[in-house]
Coordinates of N, CA, C and O in Angstrom, one line a residue:
X1 N 26.5 87.6 -36.6 CA 26.8 85.9 -36.7 C 26.6 85.0 -35.6 O 27.1 85.7 -34.6
X2 N 26.2 84.1 -35.7 CA 26.8 82.8 -34.2 C 27.8 82.3 -34.4 O 29.4 83.1 -35.2
X3 N 28.4 81.8 -34.2 CA 29.9 80.2 -34.1 C 29.9 80.0 -35.3 O 28.7 78.8 -36.1
X4 N 30.6 79.7 -35.8 CA 31.5 79.4 -37.3 C 32.5 78.4 -37.1 O 33.7 79.0 -36.3
X5 N 32.0 77.6 -37.3 CA 33.3 76.4 -37.3 C 33.4 75.7 -38.9 O 32.7 75.5 -39.1
X6 N 34.5 75.2 -38.9 CA 34.9 73.9 -40.0 C 35.3 72.6 -39.1 O 36.1 73.1 -38.3
X7 N 35.4 72.2 -40.4 CA 35.9 70.3 -39.7 C 36.5 69.9 -41.2 O 36.0 69.8 -42.4
X8 N 37.7 70.1 -41.4 CA 38.7 69.2 -41.9 C 39.2 67.9 -42.2 O 39.1 67.2 -41.2
X9 N 39.8 67.6 -43.5 CA 39.9 65.9 -43.7 C 41.4 66.0 -44.4 O 41.4 67.2 -45.8
X10 N 41.8 65.0 -44.1 CA 43.1 65.2 -45.4 C 42.3 64.2 -46.4 O 42.3 63.4 -47.2
X11 N 40.6 63.2 -46.0 CA 40.4 62.5 -46.7 C 38.9 63.2 -47.1 O 37.8 62.8 -46.6
X12 N 38.6 63.5 -47.6 CA 37.5 64.6 -48.5 C 36.5 63.8 -49.3 O 35.2 63.7 -49.0
X13 N 37.1 62.7 -49.2 CA 35.6 61.6 -50.2 C 34.8 61.5 -48.3 O 33.7 60.3 -48.9
X14 N 35.3 61.2 -47.5 CA 34.0 60.6 -46.1 C 33.3 62.0 -45.7 O 32.3 61.5 -45.0
X15 N 33.9 62.8 -46.4 CA 33.1 64.0 -45.7 C 31.4 64.0 -46.0 O 31.0 64.5 -45.5
X16 N 30.7 63.2 -47.2 CA 29.5 63.2 -46.7 C 28.4 61.9 -46.0 O 27.8 63.0 -45.7
X17 N 29.7 61.7 -46.1 CA 29.2 60.4 -44.8 C 29.0 60.8 -43.2 O 28.1 60.4 -42.6
X18 N 30.4 61.4 -42.8 CA 30.3 62.9 -41.8 C 29.1 63.4 -41.7 O 28.2 64.2 -40.9
X19 N 28.5 64.6 -43.2 CA 27.8 65.6 -42.7 C 26.3 64.3 -42.5 O 25.1 65.3 -41.5
X20 N 26.1 63.2 -42.8 CA 24.6 62.8 -42.4 C 24.4 62.1 -41.5 O 23.8 62.2 -40.6
X21 N 26.0 62.2 -40.5 CA 25.8 60.9 -39.3 C 26.1 62.3 -38.5 O 25.2 61.8 -37.2
X22 N 26.2 63.3 -38.3 CA 26.5 64.9 -37.9 C 24.3 65.3 -37.4 O 23.7 65.6 -36.7
X23 N 23.9 65.7 -38.0 CA 22.3 65.2 -38.5 C 22.3 64.5 -37.8 O 21.6 64.9 -36.9
X24 N 22.6 63.5 -37.6 CA 22.0 62.4 -37.3 C 22.1 61.8 -35.4 O 21.3 61.4 -34.8
X25 N 23.0 62.4 -36.0 CA 24.2 63.3 -34.6 C 22.8 63.4 -33.0 O 23.5 63.7 -31.9
X26 N 22.0 64.4 -33.3 CA 22.2 65.1 -33.3 C 21.1 65.3 -32.4 O 19.3 64.5 -32.7
X27 N 20.4 65.5 -31.0 CA 18.8 65.6 -30.3 C 18.4 67.0 -30.6 O 19.2 68.4 -29.8
X28 N 17.8 67.8 -30.3 CA 16.8 68.5 -30.1 C 15.0 68.4 -29.3 O 14.8 67.6 -30.1
X29 N 14.6 69.0 -29.3 CA 13.3 68.9 -29.4 C 12.1 69.7 -30.5 O 12.5 69.4 -31.0
X30 N 10.9 69.2 -29.8 CA 9.8 69.3 -31.0 C 9.8 71.2 -32.0 O 9.1 71.0 -32.6
X31 N 10.1 71.7 -30.9 CA 10.2 72.9 -31.9 C 10.6 72.6 -32.8 O 11.6 74.3 -33.7
X32 N 12.1 72.6 -33.0 CA 12.9 72.3 -34.3 C 13.0 71.5 -35.2 O 11.8 70.5 -34.5
X33 N 13.2 71.0 -36.2 CA 13.1 70.9 -37.6 C 14.2 70.4 -38.5 O 15.0 71.7 -38.9
X34 N 14.5 69.1 -38.2 CA 16.1 68.9 -39.1 C 15.4 68.8 -40.8 O 14.6 67.7 -41.2
X35 N 16.2 70.3 -41.7 CA 16.2 70.0 -43.1 C 17.1 69.8 -43.9 O 18.3 69.9 -43.6
X36 N 17.7 68.1 -44.5 CA 18.3 67.7 -45.5 C 18.5 68.0 -46.3 O 17.2 68.5 -47.2
X37 N 19.8 68.2 -47.4 CA 20.0 69.3 -48.2 C 20.9 67.2 -49.1 O 22.2 67.2 -48.5
X38 N 20.9 67.9 -50.2 CA 22.2 66.8 -51.0 C 23.5 67.2 -50.1 O 24.5 66.1 -49.8
X39 N 24.5 68.5 -50.0 CA 25.6 68.9 -48.9 C 25.4 69.5 -48.2 O 26.8 70.0 -47.9
X40 N 24.1 69.4 -47.5 CA 24.5 69.2 -45.5 C 22.9 68.9 -45.1 O 21.7 69.0 -45.7
X41 N 22.6 70.0 -43.8 CA 21.7 70.1 -43.6 C 21.1 71.6 -42.3 O 21.9 72.2 -42.6
X42 N 19.5 71.6 -41.8 CA 19.5 73.0 -41.9 C 18.7 72.7 -40.3 O 17.7 72.1 -40.4
X43 N 19.3 73.4 -38.9 CA 17.6 73.2 -37.9 C 17.5 74.1 -38.0 O 17.7 75.2 -37.7
X44 N 16.2 74.1 -37.8 CA 15.1 75.0 -38.5 C 14.9 75.5 -36.7 O 14.0 74.3 -36.5
X45 N 13.9 76.5 -36.3 CA 12.6 77.1 -35.8 C 11.6 77.3 -35.9 O 11.5 78.3 -36.7
X46 N 11.0 77.2 -34.8 CA 10.0 78.2 -35.4 C 9.1 79.1 -35.2 O 8.6 79.8 -35.5
X47 N 10.7 80.2 -34.9 CA 10.8 81.3 -34.5 C 10.5 82.3 -36.2 O 11.8 81.6 -36.5
X48 N 9.8 82.9 -36.5 CA 9.7 82.8 -38.0 C 11.4 84.8 -37.9 O 11.4 84.8 -39.2
X49 N 11.5 85.3 -36.9 CA 12.2 86.5 -36.7 C 13.7 86.1 -36.7 O 14.5 86.2 -37.5
X50 N 14.2 84.6 -36.3 CA 15.0 83.9 -36.4 C 15.2 82.2 -36.4 O 15.3 81.5 -35.4
X51 N 14.7 81.8 -37.7 CA 14.1 80.6 -37.8 C 15.8 79.1 -38.1 O 14.9 78.5 -38.0
X52 N 16.6 80.2 -38.1 CA 18.2 78.9 -38.3 C 18.5 78.7 -37.2 O 18.9 80.0 -37.3
X53 N 19.1 78.2 -36.8 CA 19.3 77.8 -35.4 C 21.2 76.8 -35.5 O 21.8 77.4 -35.1
X54 N 20.9 76.2 -36.5 CA 22.0 75.6 -37.2 C 22.3 74.7 -38.7 O 21.5 74.8 -39.4
X55 N 23.5 75.4 -39.5 CA 23.8 75.6 -40.9 C 24.6 75.0 -40.6 O 25.5 74.8 -40.3
X56 N 24.9 73.1 -41.2 CA 26.1 72.4 -41.8 C 26.0 72.1 -43.1 O 25.3 71.7 -44.3
X57 N 27.0 72.4 -44.2 CA 26.8 72.6 -45.5 C 28.8 71.3 -45.7 O 30.1 72.6 -45.0
X58 N 28.9 71.1 -46.8 CA 30.4 70.8 -47.4 C 30.9 71.7 -48.6 O 29.4 72.1 -48.9
X59 N 31.7 72.1 -48.5 CA 31.9 74.3 -49.0 C 33.2 73.9 -49.5 O 34.2 72.7 -48.3
X60 N 34.1 74.1 -50.8 CA 35.0 74.4 -51.6 C 35.8 75.3 -50.7 O 35.5 76.9 -50.4
X61 N 37.1 75.4 -50.3 CA 37.7 76.0 -49.2 C 38.0 77.3 -50.2 O 38.6 77.3 -51.6
X62 N 38.0 78.6 -49.6 CA 38.9 79.7 -51.0 C 39.3 81.0 -49.6 O 38.2 81.3 -48.7
X63 N 40.3 81.3 -49.8 CA 40.7 82.2 -48.4 C 41.0 81.2 -47.2 O 41.2 82.8 -46.0
X64 N 41.1 80.4 -46.8 CA 41.8 80.1 -45.8 C 42.3 79.6 -45.0 O 43.3 79.6 -45.9
X65 N 42.7 80.0 -44.1 CA 44.2 79.8 -43.7 C 44.6 78.2 -43.6 O 45.5 77.7 -43.6
X66 N 43.4 77.7 -42.7 CA 44.0 76.5 -42.1 C 43.9 76.0 -43.7 O 43.4 74.3 -43.4
X67 N 42.9 75.9 -44.1 CA 42.6 74.8 -45.9 C 43.2 75.0 -47.0 O 42.7 76.3 -47.4
X68 N 43.5 74.5 -47.7 CA 44.1 75.3 -49.5 C 42.7 75.5 -50.2 O 41.9 74.4 -50.5
X69 N 43.0 76.6 -50.9 CA 41.9 76.7 -51.3 C 41.3 75.3 -53.2 O 42.2 74.5 -53.3
X70 N 40.5 75.2 -53.1 CA 39.9 74.2 -53.5 C 38.9 72.9 -52.8 O 38.8 71.9 -53.3
X71 N 39.9 72.8 -51.5 CA 40.1 71.5 -51.2 C 38.3 71.7 -50.5 O 38.2 72.5 -49.9
X72 N 37.6 70.8 -50.1 CA 36.4 70.0 -49.6 C 36.3 70.6 -48.1 O 38.0 70.2 -47.2
X73 N 34.9 70.4 -47.3 CA 35.6 71.0 -45.6 C 33.6 70.8 -45.2 O 33.1 71.4 -46.6
X74 N 33.9 70.5 -44.4 CA 32.3 70.8 -43.4 C 32.0 72.0 -42.4 O 33.4 72.3 -41.9
X75 N 31.1 73.3 -43.7 CA 31.3 74.9 -42.4 C 30.1 74.5 -41.7 O 29.5 73.5 -41.6
X76 N 30.3 74.9 -40.0 CA 29.1 74.5 -39.4 C 29.0 76.2 -38.7 O 29.7 77.3 -38.7
X77 N 27.9 76.5 -39.0 CA 26.9 77.5 -38.8 C 25.9 78.0 -37.8 O 24.7 76.9 -37.8
X78 N 26.4 77.9 -36.2 CA 25.7 77.9 -35.1 C 24.8 79.6 -34.9 O 25.6 79.8 -34.6
X79 N 23.9 79.3 -35.4 CA 23.2 81.2 -35.6 C 22.4 81.6 -33.7 O 22.5 82.9 -34.3
X80 N 22.5 80.8 -33.1 CA 22.2 80.4 -31.8 C 22.9 80.4 -30.6 O 24.1 79.6 -31.7
X81 N 22.8 80.9 -29.8 CA 24.2 80.3 -28.4 C 23.2 80.2 -27.3 O 22.4 79.8 -27.7
X82 N 24.2 79.9 -26.7 CA 24.1 79.1 -24.8 C 24.0 77.9 -24.9 O 25.1 76.8 -25.5
X83 N 23.4 76.9 -24.0 CA 24.2 75.4 -23.4 C 23.0 74.5 -24.6 O 23.6 73.8 -24.9
X84 N 22.1 75.4 -25.7 CA 21.6 74.9 -26.9 C 22.0 74.3 -27.4 O 22.8 72.7 -28.3
X85 N 22.5 75.5 -27.5 CA 23.9 74.5 -28.9 C 25.5 74.3 -28.9 O 26.2 73.8 -29.7
X86 N 25.9 74.5 -27.5 CA 27.1 74.3 -26.8 C 26.5 72.5 -26.9 O 27.5 71.5 -27.2
X87 N 25.7 72.6 -26.3 CA 24.7 70.3 -26.6 C 25.2 70.2 -28.1 O 25.9 69.2 -28.5
X88 N 24.8 71.3 -29.0 CA 24.6 70.7 -30.0 C 26.1 70.6 -30.7 O 26.4 69.0 -31.4
X89 N 26.7 71.0 -30.4 CA 28.7 71.3 -31.1 C 29.5 69.8 -30.3 O 30.0 69.1 -31.3
X90 N 28.9 69.2 -28.9 CA 29.4 68.8 -28.5 C 29.3 67.2 -28.9 O 30.4 66.9 -29.3
X91 N 27.4 67.0 -29.6 CA 27.2 65.9 -30.1 C 28.3 65.3 -31.5 O 28.1 64.7 -31.7
X92 N 28.4 67.0 -32.1 CA 28.7 66.4 -33.1 C 30.4 66.5 -33.4 O 31.0 66.2 -33.9
X93 N 30.9 66.9 -32.0 CA 32.5 66.9 -31.5 C 32.4 65.2 -32.0 O 33.4 64.3 -32.2
X94 N 31.3 64.8 -30.7 CA 31.4 63.5 -30.3 C 31.7 62.1 -31.5 O 32.1 61.5 -31.4
X95 N 31.1 62.9 -32.6 CA 30.3 61.9 -33.9 C 31.4 62.2 -34.5 O 31.6 60.7 -35.2
X96 N 32.3 63.3 -34.7 CA 33.2 63.7 -35.2 C 34.4 61.8 -34.6 O 35.1 61.6 -35.7
X97 N 34.4 62.0 -33.8 CA 36.1 61.3 -33.0 C 35.7 59.9 -33.4 O 36.6 59.1 -33.6
X98 N 34.2 59.5 -33.8 CA 34.0 58.2 -34.6 C 34.5 57.9 -36.0 O 34.4 56.3 -36.5
X99 N 35.2 58.9 -36.8 CA 35.9 58.7 -37.9 C 37.5 58.1 -37.7 O 38.2 59.2 -37.2
X100 N 38.0 57.4 -38.3 CA 39.1 57.2 -39.2 C 39.3 58.6 -40.2 O 38.1 58.8 -41.2
X101 N 40.1 59.2 -40.3 CA 40.7 60.5 -41.5 C 40.9 61.7 -40.6 O 40.9 62.5 -41.7
X102 N 40.6 61.4 -39.8 CA 41.6 62.8 -38.8 C 40.7 64.1 -38.9 O 41.2 65.2 -39.6
X103 N 39.6 64.5 -38.4 CA 38.7 65.3 -38.7 C 39.6 65.9 -37.3 O 38.8 65.9 -36.8
X104 N 39.7 67.1 -38.0 CA 39.5 67.9 -37.0 C 39.2 69.3 -37.3 O 38.4 70.2 -38.7
X105 N 38.9 69.7 -36.0 CA 37.4 71.2 -36.3 C 38.5 72.6 -36.3 O 39.3 72.4 -35.1
X106 N 38.7 73.5 -36.4 CA 39.0 74.1 -37.1 C 37.7 76.0 -36.3 O 35.8 75.0 -37.0
X107 N 38.0 77.1 -35.6 CA 37.3 78.6 -35.6 C 37.7 78.2 -36.9 O 38.8 78.8 -37.5
X108 N 36.3 79.5 -36.9 CA 36.3 80.6 -38.7 C 36.6 82.3 -38.2 O 35.9 82.0 -37.1

């Protein structure tokens, strides 16, 4: 699999807005398409053998050390590696710094 991260906060009510702003903060080339859902988004690419490049979802914790079971958090799965994925992560990290509510990234 790729890189897996979570984003937690003590104010879970802000998570839907965080997800929307994370999607809006990403810059990517024409070979990608951003597909939005009510609880997250997927960045897809035109490669049928590996179509998903990035997934971001609001989820409920279960069995994680960093979060109490049942608490909400944002799950980020980078299916690809390299400069492109690092750039997206950096863009998303910068966007989370704009929020009050103590958003904290953690590795899964």
